[in-house]
Short mmCIF file of C-alpha atoms in Angstrom, two decimals:
data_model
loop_
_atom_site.label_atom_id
_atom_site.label_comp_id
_atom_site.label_asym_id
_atom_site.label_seq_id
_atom_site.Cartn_x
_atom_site.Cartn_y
_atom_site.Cartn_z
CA UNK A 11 0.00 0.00 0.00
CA UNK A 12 1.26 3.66 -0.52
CA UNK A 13 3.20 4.84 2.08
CA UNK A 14 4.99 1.41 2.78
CA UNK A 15 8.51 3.35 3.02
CA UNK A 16 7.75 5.33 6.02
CA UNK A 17 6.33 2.43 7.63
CA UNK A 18 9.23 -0.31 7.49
CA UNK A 19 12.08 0.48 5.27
CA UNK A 20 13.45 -1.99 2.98
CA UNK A 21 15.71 -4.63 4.41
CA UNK A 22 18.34 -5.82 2.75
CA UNK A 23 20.55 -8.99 3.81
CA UNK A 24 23.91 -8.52 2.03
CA UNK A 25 26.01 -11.70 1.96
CA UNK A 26 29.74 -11.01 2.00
CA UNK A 27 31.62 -8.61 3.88
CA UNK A 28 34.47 -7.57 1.16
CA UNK A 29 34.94 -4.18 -0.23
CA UNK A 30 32.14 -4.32 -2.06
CA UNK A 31 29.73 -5.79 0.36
CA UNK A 32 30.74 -2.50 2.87
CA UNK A 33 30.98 -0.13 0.43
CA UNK A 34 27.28 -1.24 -0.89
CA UNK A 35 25.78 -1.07 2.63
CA UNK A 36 27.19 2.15 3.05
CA UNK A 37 25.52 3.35 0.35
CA UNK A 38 22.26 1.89 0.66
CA UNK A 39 22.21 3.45 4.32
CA UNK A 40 22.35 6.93 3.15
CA UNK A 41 18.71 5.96 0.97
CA UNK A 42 16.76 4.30 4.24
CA UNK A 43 17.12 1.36 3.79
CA UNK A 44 17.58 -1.38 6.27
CA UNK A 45 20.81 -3.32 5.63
CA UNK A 46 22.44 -6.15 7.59
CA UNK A 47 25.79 -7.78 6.32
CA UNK A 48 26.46 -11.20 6.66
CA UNK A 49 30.08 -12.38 7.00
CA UNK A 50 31.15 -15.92 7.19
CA UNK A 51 34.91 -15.59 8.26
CA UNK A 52 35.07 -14.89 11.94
CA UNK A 53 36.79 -11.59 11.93
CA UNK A 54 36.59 -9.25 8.69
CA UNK A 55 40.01 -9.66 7.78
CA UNK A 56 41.99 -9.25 4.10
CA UNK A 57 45.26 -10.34 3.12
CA UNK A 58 47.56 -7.32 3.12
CA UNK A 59 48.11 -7.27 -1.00
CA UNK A 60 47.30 -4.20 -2.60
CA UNK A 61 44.18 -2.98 -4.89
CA UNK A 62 44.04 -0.19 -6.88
CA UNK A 63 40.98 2.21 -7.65
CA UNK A 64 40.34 4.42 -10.68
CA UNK A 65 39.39 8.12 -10.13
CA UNK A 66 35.93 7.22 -11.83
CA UNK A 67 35.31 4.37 -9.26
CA UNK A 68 36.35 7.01 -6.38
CA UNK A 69 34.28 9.35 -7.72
CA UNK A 70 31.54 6.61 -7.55
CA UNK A 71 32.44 6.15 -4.20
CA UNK A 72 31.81 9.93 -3.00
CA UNK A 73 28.60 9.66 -4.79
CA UNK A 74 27.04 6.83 -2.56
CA UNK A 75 28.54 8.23 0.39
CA UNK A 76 31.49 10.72 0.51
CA UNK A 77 32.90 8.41 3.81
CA UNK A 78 33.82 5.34 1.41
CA UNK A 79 35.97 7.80 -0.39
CA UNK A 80 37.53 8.75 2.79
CA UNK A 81 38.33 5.47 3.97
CA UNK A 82 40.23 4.47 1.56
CA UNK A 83 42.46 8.00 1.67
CA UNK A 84 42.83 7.38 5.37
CA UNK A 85 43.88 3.76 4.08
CA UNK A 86 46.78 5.23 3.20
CA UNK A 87 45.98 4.96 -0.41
CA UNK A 88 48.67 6.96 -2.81
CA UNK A 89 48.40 8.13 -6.34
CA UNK A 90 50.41 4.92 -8.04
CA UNK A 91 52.65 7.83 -10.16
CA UNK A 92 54.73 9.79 -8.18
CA UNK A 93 56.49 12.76 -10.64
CA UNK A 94 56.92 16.13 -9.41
CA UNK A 95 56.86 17.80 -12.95
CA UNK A 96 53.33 15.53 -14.11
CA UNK A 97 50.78 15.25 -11.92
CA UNK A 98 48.96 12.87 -14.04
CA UNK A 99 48.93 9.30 -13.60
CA UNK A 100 50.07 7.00 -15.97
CA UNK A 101 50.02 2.93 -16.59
CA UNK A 102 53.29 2.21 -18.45
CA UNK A 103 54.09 -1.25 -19.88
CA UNK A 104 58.27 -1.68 -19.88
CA UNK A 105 60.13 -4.77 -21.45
CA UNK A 106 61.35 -6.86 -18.53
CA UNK A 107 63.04 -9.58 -20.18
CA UNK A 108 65.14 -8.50 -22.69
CA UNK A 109 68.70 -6.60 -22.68
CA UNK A 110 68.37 -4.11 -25.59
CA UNK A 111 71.47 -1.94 -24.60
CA UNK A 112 74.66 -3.60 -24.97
CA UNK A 113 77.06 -3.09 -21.62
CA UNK A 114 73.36 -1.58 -20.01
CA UNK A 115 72.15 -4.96 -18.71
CA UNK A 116 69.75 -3.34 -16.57
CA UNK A 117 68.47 -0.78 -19.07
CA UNK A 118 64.77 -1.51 -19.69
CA UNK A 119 62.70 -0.17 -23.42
CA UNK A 120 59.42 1.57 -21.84
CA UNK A 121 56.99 0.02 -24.64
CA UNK A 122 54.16 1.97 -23.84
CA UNK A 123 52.82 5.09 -21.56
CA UNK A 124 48.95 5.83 -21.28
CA UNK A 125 47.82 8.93 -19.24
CA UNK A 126 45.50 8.23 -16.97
CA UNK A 127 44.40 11.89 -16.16
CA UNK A 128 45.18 13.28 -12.74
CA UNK A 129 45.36 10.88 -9.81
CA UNK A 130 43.92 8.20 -12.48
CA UNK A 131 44.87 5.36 -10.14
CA UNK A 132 45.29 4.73 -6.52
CA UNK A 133 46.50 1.57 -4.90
CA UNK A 134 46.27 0.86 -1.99
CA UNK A 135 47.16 -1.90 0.92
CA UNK A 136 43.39 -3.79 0.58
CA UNK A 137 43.53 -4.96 4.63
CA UNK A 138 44.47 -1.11 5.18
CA UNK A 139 41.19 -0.11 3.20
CA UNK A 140 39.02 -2.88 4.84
CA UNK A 141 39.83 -1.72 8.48
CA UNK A 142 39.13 2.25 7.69
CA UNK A 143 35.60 0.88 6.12
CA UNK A 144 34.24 -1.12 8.79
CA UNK A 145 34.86 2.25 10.83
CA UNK A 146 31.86 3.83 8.29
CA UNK A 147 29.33 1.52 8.96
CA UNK A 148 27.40 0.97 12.59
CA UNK A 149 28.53 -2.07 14.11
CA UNK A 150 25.18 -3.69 14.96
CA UNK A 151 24.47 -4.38 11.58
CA UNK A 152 27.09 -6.75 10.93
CA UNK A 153 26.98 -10.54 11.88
CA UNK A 154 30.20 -12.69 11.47
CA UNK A 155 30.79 -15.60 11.22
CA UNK A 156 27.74 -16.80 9.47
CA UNK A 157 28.36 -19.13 6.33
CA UNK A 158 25.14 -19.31 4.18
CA UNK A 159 23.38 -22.86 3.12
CA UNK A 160 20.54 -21.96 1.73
CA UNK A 161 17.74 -19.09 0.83
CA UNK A 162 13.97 -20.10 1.34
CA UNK A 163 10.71 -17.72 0.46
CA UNK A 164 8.94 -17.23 3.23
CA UNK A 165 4.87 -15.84 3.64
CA UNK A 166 2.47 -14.46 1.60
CA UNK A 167 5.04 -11.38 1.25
CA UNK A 168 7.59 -13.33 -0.54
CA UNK A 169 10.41 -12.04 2.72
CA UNK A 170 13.45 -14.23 2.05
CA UNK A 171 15.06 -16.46 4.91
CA UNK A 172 18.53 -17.04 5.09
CA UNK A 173 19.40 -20.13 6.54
CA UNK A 174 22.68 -20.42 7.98
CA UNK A 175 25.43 -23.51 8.35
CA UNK A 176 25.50 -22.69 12.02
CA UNK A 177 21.50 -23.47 12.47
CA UNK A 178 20.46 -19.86 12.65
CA UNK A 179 17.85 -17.97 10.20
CA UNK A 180 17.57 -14.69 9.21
CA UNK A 181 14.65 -12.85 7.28
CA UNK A 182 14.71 -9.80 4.60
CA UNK A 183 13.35 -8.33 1.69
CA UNK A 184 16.26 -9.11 -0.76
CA UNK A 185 19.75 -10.38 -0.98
CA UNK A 186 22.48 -9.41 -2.24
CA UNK A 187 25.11 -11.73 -2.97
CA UNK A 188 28.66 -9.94 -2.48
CA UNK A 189 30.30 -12.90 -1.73
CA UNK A 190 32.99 -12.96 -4.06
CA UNK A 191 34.59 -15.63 -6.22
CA UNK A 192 33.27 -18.70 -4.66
CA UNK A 193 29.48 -17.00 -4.35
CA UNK A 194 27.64 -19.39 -2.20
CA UNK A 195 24.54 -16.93 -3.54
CA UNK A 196 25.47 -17.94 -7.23
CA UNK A 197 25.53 -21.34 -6.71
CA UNK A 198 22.51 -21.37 -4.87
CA UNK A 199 20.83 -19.38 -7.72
CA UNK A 200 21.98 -21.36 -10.77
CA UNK A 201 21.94 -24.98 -9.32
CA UNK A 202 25.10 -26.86 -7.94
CA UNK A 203 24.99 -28.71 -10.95
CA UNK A 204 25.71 -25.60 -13.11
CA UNK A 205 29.23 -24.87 -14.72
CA UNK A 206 28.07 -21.07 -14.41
CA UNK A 207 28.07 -21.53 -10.32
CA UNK A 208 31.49 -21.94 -9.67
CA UNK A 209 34.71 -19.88 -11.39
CA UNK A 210 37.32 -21.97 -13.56
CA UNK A 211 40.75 -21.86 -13.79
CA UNK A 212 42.51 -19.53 -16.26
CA UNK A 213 45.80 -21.62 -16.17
CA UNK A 214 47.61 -18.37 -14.43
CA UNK A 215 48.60 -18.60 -10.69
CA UNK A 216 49.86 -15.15 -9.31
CA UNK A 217 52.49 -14.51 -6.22
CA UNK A 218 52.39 -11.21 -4.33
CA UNK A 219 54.61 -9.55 -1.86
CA UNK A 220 55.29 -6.06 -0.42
CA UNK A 221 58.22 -4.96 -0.33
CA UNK A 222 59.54 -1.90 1.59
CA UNK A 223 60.38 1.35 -1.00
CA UNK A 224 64.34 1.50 -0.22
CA UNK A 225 64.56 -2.55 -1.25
CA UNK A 226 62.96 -1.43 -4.31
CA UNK A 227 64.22 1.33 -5.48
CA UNK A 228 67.57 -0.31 -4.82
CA UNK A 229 66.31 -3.03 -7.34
CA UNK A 230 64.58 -0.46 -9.79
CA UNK A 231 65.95 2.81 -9.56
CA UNK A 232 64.19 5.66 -7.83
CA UNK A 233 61.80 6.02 -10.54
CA UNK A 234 60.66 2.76 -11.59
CA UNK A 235 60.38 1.95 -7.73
CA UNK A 236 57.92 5.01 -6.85
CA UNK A 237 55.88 4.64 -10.45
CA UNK A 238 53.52 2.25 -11.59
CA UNK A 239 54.95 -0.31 -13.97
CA UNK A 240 53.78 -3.69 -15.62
CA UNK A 241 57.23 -5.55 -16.92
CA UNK A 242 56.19 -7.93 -19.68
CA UNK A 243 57.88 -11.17 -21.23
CA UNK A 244 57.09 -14.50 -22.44
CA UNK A 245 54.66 -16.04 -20.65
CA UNK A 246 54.60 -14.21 -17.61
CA UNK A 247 54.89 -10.84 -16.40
CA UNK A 248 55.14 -8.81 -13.32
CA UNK A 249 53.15 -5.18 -11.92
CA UNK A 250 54.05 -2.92 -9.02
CA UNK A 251 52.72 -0.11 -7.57
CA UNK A 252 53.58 2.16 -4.34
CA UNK A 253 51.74 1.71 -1.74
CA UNK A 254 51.09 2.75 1.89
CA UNK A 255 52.03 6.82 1.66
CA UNK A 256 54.86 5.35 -0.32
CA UNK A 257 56.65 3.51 1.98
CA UNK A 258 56.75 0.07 -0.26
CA UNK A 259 55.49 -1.11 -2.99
CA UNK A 260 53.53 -3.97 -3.91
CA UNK A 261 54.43 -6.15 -6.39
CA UNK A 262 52.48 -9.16 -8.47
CA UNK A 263 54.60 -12.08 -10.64
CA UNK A 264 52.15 -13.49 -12.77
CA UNK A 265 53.24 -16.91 -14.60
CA UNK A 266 51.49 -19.03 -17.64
CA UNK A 267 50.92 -22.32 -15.91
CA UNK A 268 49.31 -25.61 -18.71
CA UNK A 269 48.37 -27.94 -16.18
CA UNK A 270 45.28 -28.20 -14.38
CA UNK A 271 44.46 -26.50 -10.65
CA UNK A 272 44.41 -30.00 -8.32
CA UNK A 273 41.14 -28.82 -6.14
CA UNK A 274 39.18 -25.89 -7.58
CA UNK A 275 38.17 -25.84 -3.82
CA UNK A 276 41.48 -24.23 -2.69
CA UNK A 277 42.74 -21.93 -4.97
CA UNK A 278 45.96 -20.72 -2.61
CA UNK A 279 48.81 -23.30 -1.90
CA UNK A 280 51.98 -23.02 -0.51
CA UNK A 281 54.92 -21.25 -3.29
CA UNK A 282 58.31 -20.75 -3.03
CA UNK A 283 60.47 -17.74 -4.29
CA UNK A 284 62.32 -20.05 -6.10
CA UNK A 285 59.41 -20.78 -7.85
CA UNK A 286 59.40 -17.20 -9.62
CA UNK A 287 63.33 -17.33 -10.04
CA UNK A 288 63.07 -20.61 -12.18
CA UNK A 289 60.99 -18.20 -14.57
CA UNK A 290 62.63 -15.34 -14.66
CA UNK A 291 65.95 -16.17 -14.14
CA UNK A 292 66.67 -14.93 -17.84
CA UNK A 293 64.58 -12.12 -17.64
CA UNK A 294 66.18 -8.41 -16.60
CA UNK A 295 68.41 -8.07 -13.98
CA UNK A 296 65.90 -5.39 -12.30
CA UNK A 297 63.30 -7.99 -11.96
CA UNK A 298 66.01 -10.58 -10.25
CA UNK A 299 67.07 -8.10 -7.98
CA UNK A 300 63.50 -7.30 -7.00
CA UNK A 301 62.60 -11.02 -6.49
CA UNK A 302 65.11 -11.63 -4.36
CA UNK A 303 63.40 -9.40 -1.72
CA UNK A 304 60.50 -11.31 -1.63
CA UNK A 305 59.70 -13.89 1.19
CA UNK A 306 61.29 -17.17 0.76
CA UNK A 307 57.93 -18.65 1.34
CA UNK A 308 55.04 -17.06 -0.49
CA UNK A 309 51.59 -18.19 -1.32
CA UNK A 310 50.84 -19.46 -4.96
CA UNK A 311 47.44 -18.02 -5.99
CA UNK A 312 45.17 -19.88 -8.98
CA UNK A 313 43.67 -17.14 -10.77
CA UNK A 314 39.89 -18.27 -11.14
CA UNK A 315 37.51 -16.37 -13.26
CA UNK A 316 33.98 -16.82 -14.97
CA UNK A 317 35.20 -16.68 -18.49
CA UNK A 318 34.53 -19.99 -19.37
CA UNK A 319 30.91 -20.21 -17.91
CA UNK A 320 29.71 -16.70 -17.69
CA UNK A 321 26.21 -15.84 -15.34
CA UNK A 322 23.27 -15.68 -17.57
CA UNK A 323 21.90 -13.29 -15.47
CA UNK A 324 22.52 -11.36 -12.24
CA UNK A 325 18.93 -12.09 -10.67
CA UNK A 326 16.14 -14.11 -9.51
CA UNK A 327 13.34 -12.40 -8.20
CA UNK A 328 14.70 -10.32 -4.94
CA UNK A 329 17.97 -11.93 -5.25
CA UNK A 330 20.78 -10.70 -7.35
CA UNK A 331 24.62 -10.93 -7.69
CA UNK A 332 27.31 -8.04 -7.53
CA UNK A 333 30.87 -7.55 -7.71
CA UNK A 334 32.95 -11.00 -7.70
CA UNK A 335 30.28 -12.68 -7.33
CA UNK A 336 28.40 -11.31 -10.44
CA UNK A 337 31.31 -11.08 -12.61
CA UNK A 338 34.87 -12.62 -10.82
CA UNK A 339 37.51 -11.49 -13.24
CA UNK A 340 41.29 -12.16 -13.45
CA UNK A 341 43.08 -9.14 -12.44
CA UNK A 342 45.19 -8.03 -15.49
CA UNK A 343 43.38 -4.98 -15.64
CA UNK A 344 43.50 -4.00 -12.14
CA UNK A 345 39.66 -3.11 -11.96
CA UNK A 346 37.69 -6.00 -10.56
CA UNK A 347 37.08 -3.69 -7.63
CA UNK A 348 36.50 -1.03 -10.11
CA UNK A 349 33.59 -2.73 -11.37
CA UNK A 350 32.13 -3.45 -8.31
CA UNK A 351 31.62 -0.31 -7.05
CA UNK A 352 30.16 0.39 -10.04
CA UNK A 353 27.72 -2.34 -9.82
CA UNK A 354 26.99 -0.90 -6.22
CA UNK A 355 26.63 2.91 -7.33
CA UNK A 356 23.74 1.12 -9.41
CA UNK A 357 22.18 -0.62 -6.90
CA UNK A 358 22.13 2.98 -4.80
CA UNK A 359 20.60 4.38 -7.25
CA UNK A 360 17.80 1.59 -8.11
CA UNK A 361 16.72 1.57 -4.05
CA UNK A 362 16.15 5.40 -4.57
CA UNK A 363 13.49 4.62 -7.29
CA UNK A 364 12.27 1.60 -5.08
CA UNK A 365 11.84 4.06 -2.11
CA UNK A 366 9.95 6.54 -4.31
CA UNK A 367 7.67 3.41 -5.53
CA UNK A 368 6.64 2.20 -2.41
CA UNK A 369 5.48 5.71 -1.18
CA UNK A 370 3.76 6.32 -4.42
CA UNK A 371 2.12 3.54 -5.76
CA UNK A 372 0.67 0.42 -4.38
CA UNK A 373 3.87 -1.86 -5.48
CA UNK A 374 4.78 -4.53 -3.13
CA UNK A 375 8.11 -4.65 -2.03
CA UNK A 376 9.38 -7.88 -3.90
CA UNK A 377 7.74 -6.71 -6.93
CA UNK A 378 10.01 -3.34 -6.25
CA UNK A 379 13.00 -4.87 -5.26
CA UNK A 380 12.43 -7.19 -8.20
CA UNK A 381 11.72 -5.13 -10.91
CA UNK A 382 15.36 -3.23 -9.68
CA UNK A 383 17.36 -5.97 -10.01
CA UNK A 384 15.82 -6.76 -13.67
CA UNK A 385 17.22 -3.28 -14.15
CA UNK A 386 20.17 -3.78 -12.40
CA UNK A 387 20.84 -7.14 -14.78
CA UNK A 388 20.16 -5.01 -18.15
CA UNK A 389 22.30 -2.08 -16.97
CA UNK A 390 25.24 -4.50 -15.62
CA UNK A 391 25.49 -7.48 -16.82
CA UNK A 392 26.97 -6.52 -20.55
CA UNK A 393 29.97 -4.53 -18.64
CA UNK A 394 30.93 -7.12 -15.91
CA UNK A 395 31.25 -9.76 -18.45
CA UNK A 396 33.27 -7.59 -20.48
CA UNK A 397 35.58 -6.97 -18.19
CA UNK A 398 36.17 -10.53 -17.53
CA UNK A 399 37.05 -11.43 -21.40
CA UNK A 400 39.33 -8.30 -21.74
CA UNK A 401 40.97 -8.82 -18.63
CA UNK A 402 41.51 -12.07 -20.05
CA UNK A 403 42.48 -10.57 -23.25
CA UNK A 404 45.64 -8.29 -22.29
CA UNK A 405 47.13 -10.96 -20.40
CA UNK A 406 47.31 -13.00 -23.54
CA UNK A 407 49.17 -10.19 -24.50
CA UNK A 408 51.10 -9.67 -21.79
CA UNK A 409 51.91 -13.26 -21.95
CA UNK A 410 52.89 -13.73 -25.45
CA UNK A 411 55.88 -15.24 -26.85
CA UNK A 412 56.74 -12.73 -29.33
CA UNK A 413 58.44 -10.87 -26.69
CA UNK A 414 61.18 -13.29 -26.46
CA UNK A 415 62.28 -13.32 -30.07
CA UNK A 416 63.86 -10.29 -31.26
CA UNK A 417 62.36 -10.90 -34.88
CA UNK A 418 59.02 -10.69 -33.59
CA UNK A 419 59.07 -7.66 -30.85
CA UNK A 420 57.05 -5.00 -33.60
CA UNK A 421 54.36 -7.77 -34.35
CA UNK A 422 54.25 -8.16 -30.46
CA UNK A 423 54.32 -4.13 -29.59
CA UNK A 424 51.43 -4.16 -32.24
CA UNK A 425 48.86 -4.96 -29.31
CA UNK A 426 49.33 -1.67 -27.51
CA UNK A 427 46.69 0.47 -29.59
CA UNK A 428 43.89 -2.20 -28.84
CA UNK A 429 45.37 -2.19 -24.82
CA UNK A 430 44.54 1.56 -25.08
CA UNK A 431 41.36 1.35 -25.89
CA UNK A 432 40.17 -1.47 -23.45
CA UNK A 433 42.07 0.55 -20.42
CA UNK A 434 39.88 3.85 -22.23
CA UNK A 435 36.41 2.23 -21.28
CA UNK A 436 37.71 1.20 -17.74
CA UNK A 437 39.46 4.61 -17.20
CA UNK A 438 36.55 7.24 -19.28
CA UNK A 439 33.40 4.97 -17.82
CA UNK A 440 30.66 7.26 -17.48
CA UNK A 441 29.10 6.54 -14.54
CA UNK A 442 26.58 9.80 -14.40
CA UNK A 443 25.10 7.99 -17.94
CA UNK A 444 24.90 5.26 -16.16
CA UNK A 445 22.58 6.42 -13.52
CA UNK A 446 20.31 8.41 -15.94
CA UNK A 447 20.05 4.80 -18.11
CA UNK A 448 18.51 3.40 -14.17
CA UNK A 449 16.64 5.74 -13.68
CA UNK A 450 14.69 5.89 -16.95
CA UNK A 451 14.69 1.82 -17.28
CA UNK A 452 13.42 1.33 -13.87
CA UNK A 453 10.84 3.69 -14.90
CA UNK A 454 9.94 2.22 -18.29
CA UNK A 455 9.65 -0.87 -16.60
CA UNK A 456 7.32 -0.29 -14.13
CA UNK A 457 3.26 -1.13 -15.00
CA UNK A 458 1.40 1.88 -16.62
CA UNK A 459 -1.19 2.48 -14.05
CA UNK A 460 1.87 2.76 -11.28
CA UNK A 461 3.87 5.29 -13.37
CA UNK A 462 4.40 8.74 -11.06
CA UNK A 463 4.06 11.63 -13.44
CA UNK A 464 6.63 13.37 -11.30
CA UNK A 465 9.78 11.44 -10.84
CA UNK A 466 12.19 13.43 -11.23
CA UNK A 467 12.91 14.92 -7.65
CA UNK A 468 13.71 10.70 -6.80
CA UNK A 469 16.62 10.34 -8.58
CA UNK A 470 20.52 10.40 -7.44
CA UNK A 471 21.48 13.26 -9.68
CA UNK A 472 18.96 15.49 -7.81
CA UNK A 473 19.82 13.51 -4.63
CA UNK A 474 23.26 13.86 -4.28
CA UNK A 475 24.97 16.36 -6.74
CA UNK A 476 26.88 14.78 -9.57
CA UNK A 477 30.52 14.30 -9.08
CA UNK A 478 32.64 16.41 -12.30
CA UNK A 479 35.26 14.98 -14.04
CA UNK A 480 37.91 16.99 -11.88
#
């Protein structure tokens, strides 16, 4: 009935408590709405690898609520360029395995430089970011420590109950799976049966390690250490990035692996830094010296993704995927996280329109909350999915062989124009045409007789100002 809003606001149970499942909640408490997170490790807790944001995702950030933004500044997130005579960012892609320069063995061809615009990227330690984002939210409505089994509907209202692994139940009007990779909410959606539950090996496994800025720049050089840069070669390659107000850097070896992943269950297992010395041990004498200030004992990372079996869609009824779980891509372009927050700006902006319904029209709130996420699917899913296959894409190459045959370096430096323009709809996204393409499909969507003939004091633009391009 109209006037549903001011009575009980919309609850939302939002599984996952990642980036994106805080940053989402933080939103969606700024628009009324009722949100409880549901976490199933016992503590929220990251590994201390870094992440990196674009300035359009940031600016998505300040637009659901300005405090995400400054949680991951007082993160100690840094601008991943660091020149006093450009302010601009830039990604730069730099030849780490051959020696061009005869009697320079360490001198390094930069292959390719692509301005980012003005604090384009920031990276960030991701445990550093998680603890300043739990500060934004009230306490009370997290619960840890709660691994979902199942979702049942529940009543005449179509409420959803959460059933959880420890024997307890939970009610709501939706859910929101932000569970990442291994979404329990996707597999529960598509069937355990379905390839398009569960991620799939990319036959890449990934090491990280952070290592402190004077280690570095001894390796690199003062300006190669405090800069981002992505050194490519034949079948693997490896990315750093300051982090932490600059005081180290943290760095990624990515390596081509053919064999299979032993338990798609488990994607970490013990490495060695030997491991990443077998592989590189030809490769520049910058990279060596870096890798030997890694930990002798690292963790080898599978790098899942849902290329192979992509999500038909993002929702059923008052259920509906984001982030990892939507759309779990390998990390070659650095904006998984990117995307995610751009899924969540969405989702802000759809419970503004379902707020406005309930107080105007006689909608219930699952046919609300559904007809958003429809929205939500037709907005999204095109974009996450595209992500996936280019992130996928600029590894290959990354990754290809070329790079290791003198003979073949133009045909292999021939890649960079297409690299440009896949990084171009990550970096240029337009997120304000985004929320104008919600607003107007939530409202073509909706039944005739429950059209308002005056919407346009609901929307986010009006809500919260729109966030300009500097």
């Amino acid at each position: 009935m109209p006037g549903a809003t001011q009575e009980s606001p919309v609850e939302i149970a939002i599984v996952g408590g990642g980036v994106i499942g805080l940053s989402l909640a933080a939103g969606l408490i700024k628009q009324n709405v009722k949100v409880k997170i549901y976490e199933q490790a016992k503590s929220f807790r990251e590994i201390g690898a870094g992440m990196a944001f674009t300035a359009n995702a940031i600016r998505c950030m300040s637009l659901m609520n300005p405090d995400i933004a400054s949680a991951l500044r007082s993160g100690g997130s840094v601008a991943t360029s660091l020149d006093k005579n450009d302010p601009n960012d830039y990604l730069r892609w730099i030849d780490g395995y051959n020696k061009r320069r005869k009697g320079e063995p360490s001198y390094q061809e930069m292959l390719y430089k692509l301005d980012a615009g003005y604090r384009g990227f920031e990276g960030t330690r991701r445990d550093h970011f998680l603890e300043a984002l739990v500060k934004v939210i009230p306490q009370d409505i997290v619960e840890l420590n709660k691994r979902l089994d199942n979702i049942e509907e529940k009543g005449f209202e179509g409420r959803l109950q959460l059933n959880f692994a420890d024997g307890t139940s939970a009610k709501a009007d939706a859910v929101i799976g932000c569970d990442g990779i291994k979404s329990r909410v996707r597999e529960l959606m598509f069937g355990e049966d379905n390839p398009a539950s569960y991620p799939h090996y990319t036959h890449k496994v990934a090491y990280r390690a952070l290592v402190p800025m004077d280690k570095a720049i001894q390796a690199l050089g003062e300006y190669k250490a405090r800069n981002q840069h992505n050194h490519v070669g034949p079948n693997a390659h490896l990315i750093h990035y300051p982090v932490a107000k600059q005081t180290m850097i943290n760095a990624t070896v990515f390596m081509s692996d053919p064999n299979e992943w032993p338990d798609d269950k488990v994607m970490v297992a013990p490495g060695t830094r030997k491991d990443i010395e077998a592989v590189f041990a030809d490769w520049n004498p910058c990279l060596t010296s870096l890798i030997q200030y890694f930990p002798e004992k690292l963790e080898k990372w599978a790098v899942f993704d849902t290329w192979d079996y992509p999500a038909p869609y993002f929702n059923k009824g008052s259920i509906c995927l984001a982030g990892d779980a939507a759309h779990a891509s390998s990390p070659h372009h650095g904006a998984g996280a990117c995307c995610g927050i751009e899924d969540a700006l969405c989702l802000c902006t759809l419970m503004i329109e379902v707020n406005a319904t309930l107080r105007d029209t006689s909608m219930t709130k699952r046919e609300a909350l559904s007809l958003a996420f429809e929205v939500f699917n037709a907005v999204r899913r095109t974009r996450g999915q595209w992500l996936v296959n280019s992130s996928r894409r600029v590894c290959d190459f990354f990754h290809q062989p070329e790079w290791g045959d003198e003979s073949t370096w133009i045909k292999a430096e021939t890649c960079f124009e297409e690299i440009k323009d896949r990084y171009y709809k990550i970096l240029h996204f337009d997120y304000n045409a985004m929320i104008q393409q919600t607003i107007e499909e939530y409202a073509k969507r909706q039944p005739v007789s429950e059209l308002v003939a005056q919407r346009g004091t609901n929307s986010l633009a009006t809500v919260i100002p729109a966030v300009v391009a500097n």
